[in-house]
mmCIF file of C-alpha atoms in Angstrom:
data_model
loop_
_atom_site.group_PDB
_atom_site.id
_atom_site.type_symbol
_atom_site.label_atom_id
_atom_site.label_comp_id
_atom_site.label_asym_id
_atom_site.label_seq_id
_atom_site.Cartn_x
_atom_site.Cartn_y
_atom_site.Cartn_z
ATOM 1 C CA MET H 1 105.424 64.565 128.236
ATOM 2 C CA ASN H 2 107.694 62.505 126.239
ATOM 3 C CA VAL H 3 110.488 60.945 128.201
ATOM 4 C CA ASP H 4 113.052 58.247 127.269
ATOM 5 C CA ILE H 5 112.588 56.391 130.424
ATOM 6 C CA ALA H 6 115.314 53.519 130.071
ATOM 7 C CA ARG H 7 117.864 56.478 128.954
ATOM 8 C CA GLN H 8 117.008 58.632 131.754
ATOM 9 C CA ILE H 9 116.989 56.030 134.489
ATOM 10 C CA GLY H 10 120.514 54.873 133.192
ATOM 11 C CA ALA H 11 121.897 58.327 133.076
ATOM 12 C CA VAL H 12 121.841 58.593 137.021
ATOM 13 C CA THR H 13 124.076 57.346 139.397
ATOM 14 C CA ARG H 14 122.828 56.715 143.094
ATOM 15 C CA GLU H 15 124.566 56.249 146.254
ATOM 16 C CA VAL H 16 123.688 56.418 149.951
ATOM 17 C CA LYS H 17 126.507 56.961 152.494
ATOM 18 C CA SER H 18 126.918 58.285 156.000
ATOM 19 C CA GLY H 19 128.302 61.767 156.753
ATOM 20 C CA THR H 20 128.448 64.550 159.183
ATOM 21 C CA HIS H 21 127.210 68.111 159.621
ATOM 22 C CA ASP H 22 128.541 70.331 162.372
ATOM 23 C CA GLY H 23 130.010 67.180 164.044
ATOM 24 C CA LYS H 24 126.617 65.400 163.952
ATOM 25 C CA PRO H 25 125.840 62.204 161.834
ATOM 26 C CA THR H 26 123.881 62.463 158.657
ATOM 27 C CA ARG H 27 122.579 60.246 155.858
ATOM 28 C CA VAL H 28 123.429 61.459 152.443
ATOM 29 C CA VAL H 29 121.624 60.668 149.379
ATOM 30 C CA ILE H 30 123.658 61.114 146.154
ATOM 31 C CA ALA H 31 122.270 61.599 142.649
ATOM 32 C CA ALA H 32 124.657 62.458 139.742
ATOM 33 C CA ARG H 33 124.376 62.774 136.002
ATOM 34 C CA SER H 34 125.686 64.540 133.031
ATOM 35 C CA TYR H 35 124.178 66.997 130.547
ATOM 36 C CA ASN H 36 125.241 67.864 127.125
ATOM 37 C CA THR H 37 126.087 71.686 127.938
ATOM 38 C CA THR H 38 128.706 73.756 129.446
ATOM 39 C CA ILE H 39 129.430 74.169 133.149
ATOM 40 C CA GLU H 40 128.594 77.765 132.865
ATOM 41 C CA ASP H 41 125.189 77.120 131.361
ATOM 42 C CA LEU H 42 124.358 74.419 133.786
ATOM 43 C CA TRP H 43 125.340 76.821 136.570
ATOM 44 C CA ASP H 44 123.164 79.454 135.168
ATOM 45 C CA ALA H 45 120.066 76.928 134.875
ATOM 46 C CA ILE H 46 120.403 75.943 138.643
ATOM 47 C CA THR H 47 121.054 79.511 140.011
ATOM 48 C CA ASN H 48 119.490 82.093 137.739
ATOM 49 C CA PRO H 49 116.004 83.148 139.182
ATOM 50 C CA GLU H 50 114.713 83.788 135.754
ATOM 51 C CA ARG H 51 115.644 80.268 134.541
ATOM 52 C CA LEU H 52 114.752 78.160 137.741
ATOM 53 C CA PRO H 53 111.023 78.550 137.075
ATOM 54 C CA ARG H 54 111.363 77.122 133.635
ATOM 55 C CA TRP H 55 112.269 73.702 134.984
ATOM 56 C CA PHE H 56 111.947 73.817 138.748
ATOM 57 C CA LEU H 57 110.054 76.413 140.885
ATOM 58 C CA PRO H 58 109.842 80.244 141.161
ATOM 59 C CA VAL H 59 112.393 81.450 143.677
ATOM 60 C CA THR H 60 112.430 84.520 145.663
ATOM 61 C CA GLY H 61 114.844 86.079 148.259
ATOM 62 C CA ASP H 62 118.260 87.271 148.687
ATOM 63 C CA LEU H 63 120.181 85.055 146.358
ATOM 64 C CA GLN H 64 123.684 85.312 147.513
ATOM 65 C CA LEU H 65 126.035 83.842 149.804
ATOM 66 C CA GLY H 66 124.539 84.033 153.372
ATOM 67 C CA GLY H 67 121.250 84.964 151.825
ATOM 68 C CA HIS H 68 117.838 83.463 152.258
ATOM 69 C CA TYR H 69 115.921 82.008 149.539
ATOM 70 C CA GLN H 70 112.354 80.884 149.134
ATOM 71 C CA LEU H 71 110.890 78.292 146.513
ATOM 72 C CA THR H 72 107.326 78.690 145.762
ATOM 73 C CA GLY H 73 105.337 76.215 147.634
ATOM 74 C CA ASN H 74 108.249 74.212 148.688
ATOM 75 C CA ALA H 75 111.636 74.490 150.842
ATOM 76 C CA GLY H 76 113.334 77.561 151.722
ATOM 77 C CA GLY H 77 116.621 78.257 153.662
ATOM 78 C CA ARG H 78 119.915 79.846 153.571
ATOM 79 C CA ILE H 79 122.764 79.780 150.822
ATOM 80 C CA THR H 80 125.799 78.594 152.608
ATOM 81 C CA ARG H 81 128.306 78.127 149.691
ATOM 82 C CA CYS H 82 128.432 79.721 146.243
ATOM 83 C CA ASP H 83 131.546 79.307 144.132
ATOM 84 C CA PRO H 84 130.500 79.832 140.539
ATOM 85 C CA PRO H 85 130.455 77.739 138.295
ATOM 86 C CA GLU H 86 131.110 74.837 140.606
ATOM 87 C CA ASN H 87 129.690 74.600 144.012
ATOM 88 C CA LEU H 88 126.428 75.587 145.551
ATOM 89 C CA ALA H 89 125.255 74.588 149.147
ATOM 90 C CA LEU H 90 122.200 75.607 151.113
ATOM 91 C CA THR H 91 119.856 74.572 153.983
ATOM 92 C CA TRP H 92 116.740 72.905 152.922
ATOM 93 C CA GLU H 93 114.012 73.965 155.449
ATOM 94 C CA ILE H 94 110.463 72.496 155.227
ATOM 95 C CA GLY H 95 107.686 71.436 157.565
ATOM 96 C CA GLY H 96 109.773 72.263 160.566
ATOM 97 C CA SER H 97 112.737 69.877 159.461
ATOM 98 C CA VAL H 98 116.325 71.053 158.367
ATOM 99 C CA SER H 99 118.517 69.084 155.762
ATOM 100 C CA TRP H 100 121.384 70.206 153.707
ATOM 101 C CA VAL H 101 121.819 70.221 149.833
ATOM 102 C CA ALA H 102 125.212 70.596 147.998
ATOM 103 C CA VAL H 103 125.596 70.568 144.098
ATOM 104 C CA GLN H 104 128.780 70.154 142.485
ATOM 105 C CA LEU H 105 129.572 70.813 138.805
ATOM 106 C CA SER H 106 132.674 69.280 136.892
ATOM 107 C CA PRO H 107 133.526 68.348 133.431
ATOM 108 C CA ASP H 108 132.275 64.838 132.517
ATOM 109 C CA GLY H 109 135.063 63.991 130.184
ATOM 110 C CA LYS H 110 133.005 63.612 127.370
ATOM 111 C CA GLY H 111 132.284 67.294 126.402
ATOM 112 C CA GLY H 112 129.471 67.721 128.728
ATOM 113 C CA SER H 113 129.035 68.772 132.347
ATOM 114 C CA ARG H 114 128.380 66.520 135.323
ATOM 115 C CA LEU H 115 126.039 67.473 138.107
ATOM 116 C CA GLU H 116 126.286 65.695 141.601
ATOM 117 C CA LEU H 117 123.538 66.576 144.170
ATOM 118 C CA GLN H 118 124.062 65.536 147.729
ATOM 119 C CA HIS H 119 121.079 65.704 150.091
ATOM 120 C CA ALA H 120 122.089 65.054 153.730
ATOM 121 C CA SER H 121 119.564 64.557 156.535
ATOM 122 C CA PRO H 122 120.049 64.230 160.492
ATOM 123 C CA VAL H 123 120.082 60.863 162.029
ATOM 124 C CA GLY H 124 117.836 60.380 165.155
ATOM 125 C CA GLY H 125 114.289 61.025 166.050
ATOM 126 C CA ASP H 126 111.690 61.790 163.528
ATOM 127 C CA ALA H 127 114.401 61.586 160.891
ATOM 128 C CA ASP H 128 114.991 58.045 161.560
ATOM 129 C CA ASP H 129 111.187 57.176 161.465
ATOM 130 C CA PHE H 130 110.913 58.792 158.132
ATOM 131 C CA TRP H 131 113.975 56.984 156.841
ATOM 132 C CA ASN H 132 112.699 53.598 158.109
ATOM 133 C CA GLN H 133 109.402 54.201 156.474
ATOM 134 C CA PHE H 134 110.488 55.587 153.048
ATOM 135 C CA GLY H 135 114.110 55.056 152.609
ATOM 136 C CA PRO H 136 116.417 57.268 150.287
ATOM 137 C CA GLY H 137 113.937 57.060 147.534
ATOM 138 C CA ALA H 138 111.699 59.796 149.127
ATOM 139 C CA VAL H 139 114.444 62.222 148.379
ATOM 140 C CA GLY H 140 116.097 60.624 145.537
ATOM 141 C CA ILE H 141 113.081 60.119 143.282
ATOM 142 C CA GLY H 142 111.952 63.592 143.788
ATOM 143 C CA TRP H 143 115.335 65.009 142.846
ATOM 144 C CA GLU H 144 115.453 62.603 139.920
ATOM 145 C CA LEU H 145 112.191 63.811 138.463
ATOM 146 C CA ALA H 146 113.373 67.340 138.758
ATOM 147 C CA LEU H 147 116.669 66.579 137.115
ATOM 148 C CA THR H 148 115.020 64.574 134.326
ATOM 149 C CA THR H 149 111.635 65.935 133.457
ATOM 150 C CA GLY H 150 112.627 69.517 134.292
ATOM 151 C CA LEU H 151 116.271 70.281 133.987
ATOM 152 C CA ASP H 152 117.227 67.716 131.220
ATOM 153 C CA LYS H 153 114.322 68.835 129.070
ATOM 154 C CA HIS H 154 114.995 72.443 129.695
ATOM 155 C CA LEU H 155 118.716 72.136 128.718
ATOM 156 C CA THR H 156 117.952 69.993 125.684
ATOM 157 C CA THR H 157 115.098 71.917 124.125
ATOM 158 C CA GLY H 158 115.484 75.266 125.747
ATOM 159 C CA GLU H 159 111.648 75.054 126.582
ATOM 160 C CA SER H 160 110.016 75.553 129.811
ATOM 161 C CA VAL H 161 108.271 72.735 131.642
ATOM 162 C CA ASP H 162 104.638 73.380 132.790
ATOM 163 C CA PRO H 163 104.812 72.760 136.580
ATOM 164 C CA GLY H 164 101.363 71.042 136.372
ATOM 165 C CA VAL H 165 102.406 68.733 133.704
ATOM 166 C CA GLY H 166 105.556 67.846 135.677
ATOM 167 C CA ALA H 167 103.739 67.295 139.002
ATOM 168 C CA ASN H 168 101.059 65.118 137.373
ATOM 169 C CA TRP H 169 103.510 63.021 135.327
ATOM 170 C CA PRO H 170 104.171 60.358 137.981
ATOM 171 C CA THR H 171 100.524 59.154 137.877
ATOM 172 C CA THR H 172 100.660 58.491 133.928
ATOM 173 C CA ASP H 173 101.630 55.248 132.714
ATOM 174 C CA ASP H 174 105.047 56.261 131.529
ATOM 175 C CA GLY H 175 105.564 58.184 134.819
ATOM 176 C CA ARG H 176 104.583 55.330 137.097
ATOM 177 C CA MET H 177 107.242 53.207 135.169
ATOM 178 C CA PHE H 178 109.726 55.860 135.708
ATOM 179 C CA VAL H 179 109.095 56.087 139.434
ATOM 180 C CA GLN H 180 109.151 52.347 139.937
ATOM 181 C CA LEU H 181 112.399 51.798 138.060
ATOM 182 C CA SER H 182 113.896 54.803 139.978
ATOM 183 C CA SER H 183 112.434 53.359 143.337
ATOM 184 C CA ASP H 184 114.018 50.046 142.719
ATOM 185 C CA ALA H 185 117.428 51.578 141.878
ATOM 186 C CA TRP H 186 117.131 53.419 145.165
ATOM 187 C CA ARG H 187 116.263 50.264 146.912
ATOM 188 C CA ARG H 188 119.538 48.757 145.682
ATOM 189 C CA ALA H 189 121.465 51.694 146.706
ATOM 190 C CA SER H 190 119.865 51.495 150.089
ATOM 191 C CA VAL H 191 120.815 47.792 150.538
ATOM 192 C CA ALA H 192 124.383 48.639 149.373
ATOM 193 C CA PHE H 193 124.348 51.109 152.399
ATOM 194 C CA GLY H 194 123.497 48.369 154.777
ATOM 195 C CA THR H 195 119.634 48.408 155.092
ATOM 196 C CA SER H 196 118.106 45.016 155.042
ATOM 197 C CA GLU H 197 116.555 43.442 151.951
ATOM 198 C CA ALA H 198 113.290 43.237 153.459
ATOM 199 C CA GLY H 199 113.462 46.851 154.980
ATOM 200 C CA ALA H 200 114.563 48.256 151.599
ATOM 201 C CA ALA H 201 111.949 46.735 149.754
ATOM 202 C CA ASP H 202 109.132 47.658 152.062
ATOM 203 C CA ALA H 203 110.340 51.414 152.215
ATOM 204 C CA ALA H 204 110.588 51.423 148.313
ATOM 205 C CA ALA H 205 107.035 50.172 147.887
ATOM 206 C CA ARG H 206 105.693 52.727 150.222
ATOM 207 C CA THR H 207 107.651 55.583 148.267
ATOM 208 C CA THR H 208 106.493 54.297 144.973
ATOM 209 C CA GLU H 209 102.923 54.451 146.291
ATOM 210 C CA PHE H 210 103.458 57.998 147.406
ATOM 211 C CA TYR H 211 104.657 59.253 144.048
ATOM 212 C CA THR H 212 102.310 57.233 141.842
ATOM 213 C CA GLY H 213 99.164 56.927 144.000
ATOM 214 C CA MET H 214 99.207 53.222 143.255
ATOM 215 C CA SER H 215 99.271 50.720 146.069
ATOM 216 C CA HIS H 216 102.040 48.027 146.137
ATOM 217 C CA ALA H 217 99.448 45.395 145.380
ATOM 218 C CA ALA H 218 98.066 47.231 142.382
ATOM 219 C CA SER H 219 101.551 47.756 141.001
ATOM 220 C CA ASP H 220 102.246 44.069 141.092
ATOM 221 C CA ASP H 221 99.075 43.201 139.055
#
């Protein structure tokens, strides 16, 4: 897979902030970037069940407000907001956990369209253990890979992305470089959020190892 790593890493802005859902505290991981296409085309790419498998995963279910969706081999949930072509929100339910994803589309001021994805997770209990172990990169890197090697390629070329190639790319030389750079960027976002330098670095190292299959020691060689 041919990816301009520096351009793709630089295209994403990353932020971590506190939020609430139904009056309870959350941690929110935010990734945003622009695409050289119209808002209508971008909306269609992220909501059309015939296009989603070309860059992400096949989806089934009642794909309308209040309906339930299921991504093949991944999360399912309920669509809680659908305002074409600007706002989409849904629950993200996998492995017994529930979090919340919201996507907002807007003009980027340069003739393209900006996508901002917010993934909010609960605070407390197992969620805290997971956060302390892996930090925001666990969610952030996964979404970056989808928005880069999947969505950007699809919108730029019109081609479909082989799911097997996309899944294995982080273990290639280029893929490992992308993950390491993305992980370091999320480390900085975590520190800006208030995580200690040491805690953020340890979590980033574990997350990088998870995505690349390389130990931290090996990546430093």
